[in-house]
Coordinates of C-alpha atoms in Angstrom, one line a residue:
M1 CA -27.5 -4.7 -4.9
V2 CA -24.1 -5.9 -6.4
I3 CA -22.0 -5.4 -3.2
A4 CA -21.4 -8.6 -1.4
K5 CA -19.7 -7.0 1.6
S6 CA -19.8 -3.5 3.3
P7 CA -16.9 -1.1 2.9
D8 CA -16.3 -1.7 6.5
F9 CA -15.6 -5.1 5.7
E10 CA -11.6 -5.8 6.3
V11 CA -10.3 -7.8 3.5
Q12 CA -7.5 -9.9 5.3
G13 CA -6.1 -11.4 2.0
T14 CA -8.0 -14.6 2.2
G15 CA -9.9 -14.4 -1.0
S16 CA -13.0 -12.5 0.3
R17 CA -14.7 -10.1 -2.1
Y18 CA -16.6 -7.0 -2.1
L19 CA -18.7 -7.5 -5.2
D20 CA -21.3 -10.0 -5.9
V21 CA -19.8 -11.8 -8.8
D22 CA -22.9 -13.4 -10.1
K23 CA -24.8 -10.2 -10.1
I24 CA -21.9 -8.3 -11.8
N25 CA -21.6 -10.8 -14.5
K26 CA -25.3 -10.7 -15.4
S27 CA -25.0 -6.8 -15.8
L28 CA -22.1 -7.3 -17.9
D29 CA -24.0 -9.8 -20.0
K30 CA -27.0 -7.4 -20.2
V31 CA -25.0 -4.6 -21.5
T32 CA -23.5 -6.9 -24.2
D33 CA -26.8 -7.8 -25.1
N34 CA -27.7 -4.2 -25.4
G35 CA -25.0 -3.6 -27.9
A36 CA -21.7 -3.2 -26.0
T37 CA -18.6 -4.7 -27.8
Y38 CA -16.9 -5.0 -24.4
A39 CA -17.5 -4.2 -20.9
E40 CA -15.6 -4.4 -17.5
V41 CA -15.7 -3.4 -13.8
R42 CA -12.9 -2.7 -11.6
L43 CA -13.3 -2.0 -7.8
V44 CA -10.4 -0.7 -5.6
A45 CA -10.7 -0.8 -1.7
Y46 CA -8.0 1.4 -0.2
T47 CA -6.9 1.5 3.4
D48 CA -4.1 3.8 4.3
Y49 CA -2.4 5.8 7.3
S50 CA -0.2 8.7 6.9
V51 CA 1.8 10.3 9.7
S52 CA 4.1 13.4 9.7
M53 CA 6.5 14.6 12.4
R54 CA 8.5 17.8 12.4
D55 CA 11.6 18.0 15.0
G56 CA 10.2 15.1 17.1
Q57 CA 6.7 16.7 17.5
L58 CA 3.6 14.9 15.8
E59 CA 2.2 17.3 13.2
R60 CA -0.6 15.0 11.8
A61 CA -2.0 11.6 11.8
I62 CA -4.5 10.6 9.0
P63 CA -5.9 7.2 8.7
G64 CA -8.2 6.6 5.5
Q65 CA -10.6 4.1 4.0
E66 CA -11.8 4.3 0.4
I67 CA -13.8 2.3 -2.0
G68 CA -14.7 2.8 -5.5
A69 CA -15.4 1.3 -8.9
T70 CA -15.1 2.1 -12.6
I71 CA -17.1 0.7 -15.2
R72 CA -15.8 0.8 -18.9
V73 CA -17.9 0.0 -21.8
L74 CA -16.7 -0.2 -25.5
A75 CA -19.3 0.5 -28.2
D76 CA -19.2 1.4 -31.8
G77 CA -15.4 2.0 -31.3
A78 CA -15.6 4.4 -28.4
W79 CA -15.1 4.2 -24.6
G80 CA -17.7 5.2 -22.0
V81 CA -16.4 5.5 -18.5
H82 CA -18.2 5.8 -15.3
S83 CA -16.4 6.0 -11.9
T84 CA -18.4 6.1 -8.5
T85 CA -18.1 5.3 -4.9
D86 CA -21.7 4.1 -4.8
I87 CA -21.0 0.5 -5.3
A88 CA -24.5 -0.5 -4.9
S89 CA -25.4 1.7 -8.3
L90 CA -23.2 -0.3 -10.4
E91 CA -25.9 -2.3 -12.1
Q92 CA -28.0 0.7 -12.7
Q93 CA -25.2 2.6 -14.5
M94 CA -24.3 -0.1 -17.1
N95 CA -26.7 1.1 -19.7
P96 CA -26.0 4.9 -19.2
T97 CA -22.4 4.2 -19.6
L98 CA -23.2 2.3 -22.7
N99 CA -25.0 5.4 -23.9
L100 CA -22.1 7.7 -23.1
A101 CA -19.9 5.3 -25.2
R102 CA -22.2 5.7 -28.3
S103 CA -22.5 9.3 -27.8
V104 CA -18.7 9.7 -27.9
A105 CA -18.5 7.4 -30.9
A106 CA -21.0 9.7 -32.7
R107 CA -18.8 12.7 -32.4
R108 CA -15.6 10.9 -33.3
S109 CA -13.5 12.9 -35.8
S110 CA -13.0 11.2 -39.3
K111 CA -9.2 11.4 -38.4
D112 CA -9.6 9.5 -35.2
R113 CA -9.3 5.7 -35.3
A114 CA -12.0 3.6 -33.8
I115 CA -11.0 1.8 -30.8
S116 CA -10.5 -2.1 -31.0
L117 CA -9.0 -4.5 -28.3
A118 CA -6.0 -6.8 -28.6
E119 CA -6.4 -10.4 -27.8
V120 CA -5.1 -11.2 -24.5
P121 CA -5.1 -14.4 -22.2
I122 CA -8.2 -14.8 -20.2
I123 CA -7.4 -15.3 -16.5
E124 CA -9.4 -16.3 -13.6
D125 CA -7.1 -16.1 -10.3
S126 CA -7.2 -14.6 -7.0
I127 CA -3.6 -13.5 -5.7
H128 CA -3.1 -12.0 -2.3
W129 CA 0.5 -11.2 -1.1
K130 CA -0.2 -11.6 2.8
P131 CA 2.4 -10.0 4.8
K132 CA 3.8 -11.3 7.9
K133 CA 2.5 -8.5 9.9
D134 CA -0.7 -6.8 8.6
V135 CA 0.2 -3.2 8.8
R136 CA -3.5 -2.2 9.2
N137 CA -3.2 -3.7 12.9
T138 CA -0.3 -1.3 13.7
E139 CA -1.1 1.4 16.4
L140 CA -0.1 5.0 16.1
S141 CA 2.2 4.7 19.1
E142 CA 4.1 2.2 17.4
R143 CA 4.5 4.1 14.0
L144 CA 5.5 7.2 16.3
E145 CA 8.2 4.9 18.1
H146 CA 10.0 4.4 14.8
M147 CA 9.6 8.0 13.6
R148 CA 10.9 9.3 17.1
L149 CA 14.0 6.9 16.8
F150 CA 14.9 8.6 13.4
N151 CA 14.7 12.0 14.6
S152 CA 16.5 11.4 17.6
V153 CA 19.5 9.8 15.8
A154 CA 19.3 12.3 12.7
S155 CA 19.2 15.6 15.2
G156 CA 22.4 14.6 17.0
H157 CA 24.7 17.5 15.7
D158 CA 24.5 21.1 16.4
K159 CA 24.5 22.1 12.6
I160 CA 21.4 19.9 12.1
V161 CA 18.7 22.4 12.3
S162 CA 15.6 20.5 11.5
V163 CA 14.4 17.0 10.7
N164 CA 11.1 15.9 9.2
C165 CA 10.0 12.4 9.3
G166 CA 7.0 10.7 7.6
W167 CA 5.3 7.4 7.7
H168 CA 2.8 5.9 5.0
D169 CA 1.4 2.5 5.0
E170 CA -1.4 1.1 2.6
H171 CA -3.5 -1.9 1.8
I172 CA -4.9 -2.0 -1.6
H173 CA -7.4 -4.6 -2.7
T174 CA -8.6 -5.0 -6.4
E175 CA -11.3 -6.8 -8.0
F176 CA -11.7 -7.0 -11.9
L177 CA -14.5 -8.6 -14.1
S178 CA -15.0 -8.4 -17.7
T179 CA -17.2 -9.7 -20.6
E180 CA -14.4 -11.6 -21.9
G181 CA -14.4 -13.8 -18.9
M182 CA -11.7 -12.1 -16.8
N183 CA -12.3 -12.7 -13.2
R184 CA -9.4 -11.5 -11.1
T185 CA -8.9 -10.4 -7.5
W186 CA -5.6 -9.4 -5.8
S187 CA -4.4 -7.4 -2.8
F188 CA -1.1 -6.3 -1.4
Q189 CA 0.5 -3.9 1.2
R190 CA 3.1 -1.2 1.1
S191 CA 4.9 0.5 4.0
L192 CA 7.4 3.4 4.0
I193 CA 9.2 5.5 6.5
N194 CA 10.9 8.6 5.1
G195 CA 12.8 11.5 6.4
M196 CA 14.5 14.8 5.4
V197 CA 17.5 16.3 7.5
T198 CA 18.3 20.1 7.1
A199 CA 21.6 21.2 8.0
R200 CA 23.1 24.8 8.2
D201 CA 26.5 26.3 8.3
G202 CA 26.2 30.1 8.2
S203 CA 24.4 31.2 4.9
D204 CA 24.6 27.6 3.5
V205 CA 21.5 25.5 4.0
V206 CA 21.2 21.7 2.5
S207 CA 18.8 19.1 3.0
Y208 CA 19.3 15.4 2.6
R209 CA 16.3 13.1 1.9
T210 CA 15.9 9.3 2.6
R211 CA 13.4 6.7 2.8
F212 CA 13.0 3.0 3.5
G213 CA 9.9 0.9 2.3
G214 CA 8.3 -1.1 -0.3
E215 CA 5.8 -4.0 -0.8
G216 CA 5.0 -5.5 2.6
G217 CA 3.5 -5.0 6.2
L218 CA 4.9 -3.8 9.4
E219 CA 7.7 -6.5 9.2
L220 CA 9.3 -4.5 6.4
I221 CA 9.8 -1.5 8.7
E222 CA 10.8 -3.5 11.6
S223 CA 13.6 -5.0 9.2
C224 CA 15.1 -1.5 8.9
D225 CA 17.9 -0.3 10.9
I226 CA 16.4 3.0 11.9
D227 CA 19.6 3.9 13.7
E228 CA 21.6 3.5 10.4
L229 CA 19.1 5.3 8.4
G230 CA 18.9 8.3 10.5
N231 CA 22.7 8.4 11.1
N232 CA 23.3 8.1 7.2
A233 CA 21.1 11.0 6.7
K234 CA 22.6 13.1 9.2
V235 CA 26.2 12.2 8.1
S236 CA 25.0 12.8 4.3
A237 CA 23.5 16.3 5.2
L238 CA 26.6 17.5 7.0
R239 CA 28.7 16.2 4.1
L240 CA 26.6 18.2 1.7
L241 CA 27.6 21.4 3.8
K242 CA 31.2 20.9 2.5
A243 CA 30.5 19.6 -0.8
K244 CA 31.8 21.3 -3.9
R245 CA 29.5 22.3 -6.8
A246 CA 29.7 19.5 -9.4
P247 CA 31.4 20.4 -12.6
S248 CA 29.2 20.8 -15.8
G249 CA 29.6 18.9 -19.1
K250 CA 29.8 15.3 -20.3
M251 CA 31.8 13.0 -17.9
P252 CA 31.9 9.4 -16.7
L253 CA 29.1 8.9 -13.9
I254 CA 29.1 6.3 -11.2
A255 CA 25.6 5.9 -9.9
D256 CA 24.4 3.9 -6.9
R257 CA 21.3 1.6 -7.1
D258 CA 18.8 4.1 -5.9
L259 CA 20.0 6.8 -8.4
T260 CA 20.2 4.3 -11.4
G261 CA 16.5 3.6 -10.5
V262 CA 15.5 7.2 -10.9
Y263 CA 17.5 7.6 -14.2
I264 CA 15.7 4.5 -15.6
H265 CA 12.3 5.8 -14.1
E266 CA 12.7 9.1 -16.1
A267 CA 14.2 7.9 -19.2
L268 CA 12.6 5.1 -19.9
G269 CA 9.7 4.6 -17.6
H270 CA 7.8 7.7 -18.6
P271 CA 8.4 7.3 -22.2
C272 CA 6.8 3.8 -22.0
E273 CA 3.5 5.2 -20.5
A274 CA 0.6 4.1 -22.8
D275 CA -1.0 7.4 -22.8
L276 CA 2.1 9.2 -23.7
V277 CA 2.8 6.8 -26.6
A278 CA -0.9 7.0 -27.7
A279 CA -0.8 10.6 -27.9
G280 CA 2.4 10.6 -29.8
D281 CA 4.3 12.4 -27.2
S282 CA 6.8 9.5 -26.3
C283 CA 10.2 9.5 -27.6
L284 CA 9.8 5.6 -28.1
D285 CA 6.7 6.0 -30.2
G286 CA 7.0 3.6 -33.0
K287 CA 10.2 2.1 -31.9
L288 CA 8.8 -1.2 -30.6
G289 CA 11.2 -4.0 -31.3
E290 CA 14.0 -1.6 -31.8
K291 CA 17.4 -1.2 -29.8
I292 CA 17.2 2.1 -28.1
G293 CA 20.1 1.9 -25.7
S294 CA 23.8 0.8 -25.2
D295 CA 24.7 -2.8 -25.6
I296 CA 25.8 -2.9 -22.0
V297 CA 22.6 -2.0 -20.6
T298 CA 19.6 -4.4 -20.2
V299 CA 16.4 -3.2 -18.4
I300 CA 13.8 -5.7 -17.2
D301 CA 10.5 -4.5 -15.7
D302 CA 9.2 -7.3 -13.4
P303 CA 6.4 -6.2 -11.0
N304 CA 6.0 -9.6 -9.7
I305 CA 9.6 -9.4 -7.8
R306 CA 8.2 -8.9 -4.3
G307 CA 9.4 -6.2 -1.9
G308 CA 9.9 -3.1 -4.2
Y309 CA 7.6 0.0 -4.0
G310 CA 6.3 -0.6 -7.5
S311 CA 5.8 -4.5 -7.0
T312 CA 2.2 -5.8 -7.8
P313 CA 0.9 -9.3 -7.7
Y314 CA -0.1 -9.0 -11.4
R315 CA 1.4 -8.3 -14.6

């Protein structure tokens, strides 16, 4: 057995672990002795809660808890990958994953380059972004209280015909061990409330979406002015009913913070995805170190800045 805690064990951000580190390391050493160039184990334990409401009525409330792990083995310049929810079987799956890597390598085209790994710092750490209020301890009734407040504020006009409201929170705990000596564990939470307000005037129908959330526990939602969030969504939907269609063509653009984030995500975030670059499908392929934008634009991606929905405790 390589699991130190059952999947029912609640990781409270104290450094507790699911995996038996000694047994996993012995398994990694063994697969290296059997010919692997490199091997790793990554475990993720995921607890979440999703709620949806339409026009003040609860539609569904779905709590969830999952745990799974992935083994990656590099041998003969090719990857073997095995993913499972049977954490106790990890020890037995090392050699089959090694054999898979060798099978992939044997079928590699002469045009394909053998895989090798870059030199990276070897880190041993445990980082837990503990929230002020663990969102897993939140009752459904409390979630619904916030959502009903949004609904009541956003629906206060005769031209508002529908209000949808959603809630999602999650606790993510990750453990990572490798033959290079990596030994990392981290955890954090995300909490989010969102809404869509639909307005109608005759045959004209428009919808406005809004949300509030990011990295953090229940305290994040409690810091939100739900009245303001709902009222802004209502006012924005009503304004859209009277809005003129935007003209086409090139012109100066004034964008707020949220919209700017969307532009950066689409124009720069997706092209930076490693799989797109490796496949040659990215417009940034081969441009590392080159200037790719305006002199007045600087983009810095730092996931360690807490509070954002994309914030993570690691780089």
